[in-house]
Amino acid sequence: MSVGMSLAMKAKQPKQKRCDRCDLYYPVTLDECDHCSQLNDSQLAEFKAQHQETLQGNSTFGKYLLFGSVIIGLLLLLSFL
Ligand SMILES: [Zn+2]
């Protein structure tokens, strides 16, 4: 990627700041976080728990993907024998 292109992309992206409540990023143009400003404390706890589950789910999916590619690799190897 050229320097000019990355500069252009930086200029295009809106500035974001990290929310102290939910740890997600939101545009600085907003006065309050658009992820959690509507939530009360118990809803926020639930929201964060769900967010955590999503992250863990993704890593499990990654493991399955790796496992699947190993199996496919073995099958390919066997078909050559
Ligand atoms: Zn937030």
PDB file of C-alpha atoms and ligand atoms in Angstrom:
ATOM      1  CA  MET A   1       0.000   0.000   0.000  1.00  0.00           C
ATOM      2  CA  SER A   2       1.364   3.412  -0.911  1.00  0.00           C
ATOM      3  CA  VAL A   3       1.778   6.151   1.648  1.00  0.00           C
ATOM      4  CA  GLY A   4      -0.703   8.376  -0.153  1.00  0.00           C
ATOM      5  CA  MET A   5      -3.351   5.685  -0.088  1.00  0.00           C
ATOM      6  CA  SER A   6      -2.996   4.954   3.617  1.00  0.00           C
ATOM      7  CA  LEU A   7      -3.167   8.673   4.365  1.00  0.00           C
ATOM      8  CA  ALA A   8      -6.345   8.947   2.353  1.00  0.00           C
ATOM      9  CA  MET A   9      -7.846   6.023   4.257  1.00  0.00           C
ATOM     10  CA  LYS A  10      -6.928   7.593   7.587  1.00  0.00           C
ATOM     11  CA  ALA A  11      -8.602  10.844   6.608  1.00  0.00           C
ATOM     12  CA  LYS A  12     -11.723   8.984   5.542  1.00  0.00           C
ATOM     13  CA  GLN A  13     -12.174   7.094   8.799  1.00  0.00           C
ATOM     14  CA  PRO A  14     -14.039   9.016  11.475  1.00  0.00           C
ATOM     15  CA  LYS A  15     -12.110   9.550  14.696  1.00  0.00           C
ATOM     16  CA  GLN A  16     -13.141   7.166  17.402  1.00  0.00           C
ATOM     17  CA  LYS A  17     -12.753   7.032  21.132  1.00  0.00           C
ATOM     18  CA  ARG A  18     -13.033   4.168  23.514  1.00  0.00           C
ATOM     19  CA  CYS A  19     -15.977   3.986  25.858  1.00  0.00           C
ATOM     20  CA  ASP A  20     -15.134   3.627  29.561  1.00  0.00           C
ATOM     21  CA  ARG A  21     -18.316   1.667  30.238  1.00  0.00           C
ATOM     22  CA  CYS A  22     -18.362  -1.008  27.531  1.00  0.00           C
ATOM     23  CA  ASP A  23     -14.804  -0.856  26.070  1.00  0.00           C
ATOM     24  CA  LEU A  24     -16.149  -0.459  22.525  1.00  0.00           C
ATOM     25  CA  TYR A  25     -15.210   2.323  20.151  1.00  0.00           C
ATOM     26  CA  TYR A  26     -17.615   5.011  19.059  1.00  0.00           C
ATOM     27  CA  PRO A  27     -17.288   8.142  16.888  1.00  0.00           C
ATOM     28  CA  VAL A  28     -16.069  11.262  18.696  1.00  0.00           C
ATOM     29  CA  THR A  29     -18.824  13.190  16.945  1.00  0.00           C
ATOM     30  CA  LEU A  30     -21.291  11.555  19.327  1.00  0.00           C
ATOM     31  CA  ASP A  31     -21.655  12.950  22.837  1.00  0.00           C
ATOM     32  CA  GLU A  32     -22.096   9.514  24.357  1.00  0.00           C
ATOM     33  CA  CYS A  33     -21.381   5.934  23.404  1.00  0.00           C
ATOM     34  CA  ASP A  34     -23.940   4.560  20.940  1.00  0.00           C
ATOM     35  CA  HIS A  35     -23.408   1.005  22.250  1.00  0.00           C
ATOM     36  CA  CYS A  36     -24.244   1.445  25.912  1.00  0.00           C
ATOM     37  CA  SER A  37     -25.787   4.892  26.445  1.00  0.00           C
ATOM     38  CA  GLN A  38     -29.261   3.299  26.160  1.00  0.00           C
ATOM     39  CA  LEU A  39     -28.450   0.544  28.652  1.00  0.00           C
ATOM     40  CA  ASN A  40     -28.747   0.541  32.414  1.00  0.00           C
ATOM     41  CA  ASP A  41     -26.121  -1.187  34.568  1.00  0.00           C
ATOM     42  CA  SER A  42     -27.656  -4.670  34.517  1.00  0.00           C
ATOM     43  CA  GLN A  43     -28.290  -4.485  30.772  1.00  0.00           C
ATOM     44  CA  LEU A  44     -24.697  -3.351  30.327  1.00  0.00           C
ATOM     45  CA  ALA A  45     -23.415  -6.373  32.283  1.00  0.00           C
ATOM     46  CA  GLU A  46     -25.492  -8.631  30.024  1.00  0.00           C
ATOM     47  CA  PHE A  47     -24.247  -6.832  26.922  1.00  0.00           C
ATOM     48  CA  LYS A  48     -20.621  -7.261  27.989  1.00  0.00           C
ATOM     49  CA  ALA A  49     -21.194 -10.955  28.752  1.00  0.00           C
ATOM     50  CA  GLN A  50     -22.649 -11.458  25.275  1.00  0.00           C
ATOM     51  CA  HIS A  51     -19.731  -9.596  23.738  1.00  0.00           C
ATOM     52  CA  GLN A  52     -17.336 -11.891  25.604  1.00  0.00           C
ATOM     53  CA  GLU A  53     -19.201 -14.972  24.343  1.00  0.00           C
ATOM     54  CA  THR A  54     -18.905 -13.731  20.777  1.00  0.00           C
ATOM     55  CA  LEU A  55     -15.158 -13.393  21.141  1.00  0.00           C
ATOM     56  CA  GLN A  56     -14.824 -16.888  22.601  1.00  0.00           C
ATOM     57  CA  GLY A  57     -17.126 -18.299  19.917  1.00  0.00           C
ATOM     58  CA  ASN A  58     -14.877 -16.865  17.238  1.00  0.00           C
ATOM     59  CA  SER A  59     -11.762 -18.505  18.629  1.00  0.00           C
ATOM     60  CA  THR A  60     -13.562 -21.870  18.852  1.00  0.00           C
ATOM     61  CA  PHE A  61     -14.617 -21.449  15.227  1.00  0.00           C
ATOM     62  CA  GLY A  62     -10.989 -20.761  14.336  1.00  0.00           C
ATOM     63  CA  LYS A  63      -9.919 -24.022  15.964  1.00  0.00           C
ATOM     64  CA  TYR A  64     -12.536 -25.970  14.011  1.00  0.00           C
ATOM     65  CA  LEU A  65     -11.350 -24.282  10.845  1.00  0.00           C
ATOM     66  CA  LEU A  66      -7.754 -25.279  11.555  1.00  0.00           C
ATOM     67  CA  PHE A  67      -8.840 -28.826  12.399  1.00  0.00           C
ATOM     68  CA  GLY A  68     -10.839 -29.014   9.154  1.00  0.00           C
ATOM     69  CA  SER A  69      -7.920 -27.833   7.036  1.00  0.00           C
ATOM     70  CA  VAL A  70      -5.631 -30.423   8.662  1.00  0.00           C
ATOM     71  CA  ILE A  71      -8.152 -33.188   7.822  1.00  0.00           C
ATOM     72  CA  ILE A  72      -8.426 -31.974   4.233  1.00  0.00           C
ATOM     73  CA  GLY A  73      -4.637 -31.872   3.996  1.00  0.00           C
ATOM     74  CA  LEU A  74      -4.408 -35.470   5.247  1.00  0.00           C
ATOM     75  CA  LEU A  75      -7.094 -36.613   2.790  1.00  0.00           C
ATOM     76  CA  LEU A  76      -5.226 -34.964  -0.073  1.00  0.00           C
ATOM     77  CA  LEU A  77      -2.013 -36.641   1.048  1.00  0.00           C
ATOM     78  CA  LEU A  78      -3.757 -40.038   1.227  1.00  0.00           C
ATOM     79  CA  SER A  79      -5.229 -39.626  -2.261  1.00  0.00           C
ATOM     80  CA  PHE A  80      -1.690 -39.302  -3.632  1.00  0.00           C
ATOM     81  CA  LEU A  81      -0.533 -42.564  -2.052  1.00  0.00           C
TER      82      LEU A  81
HETATM   83 ZN    ZN B   1     -20.181   2.240  25.689  1.00  0.00          ZN
END
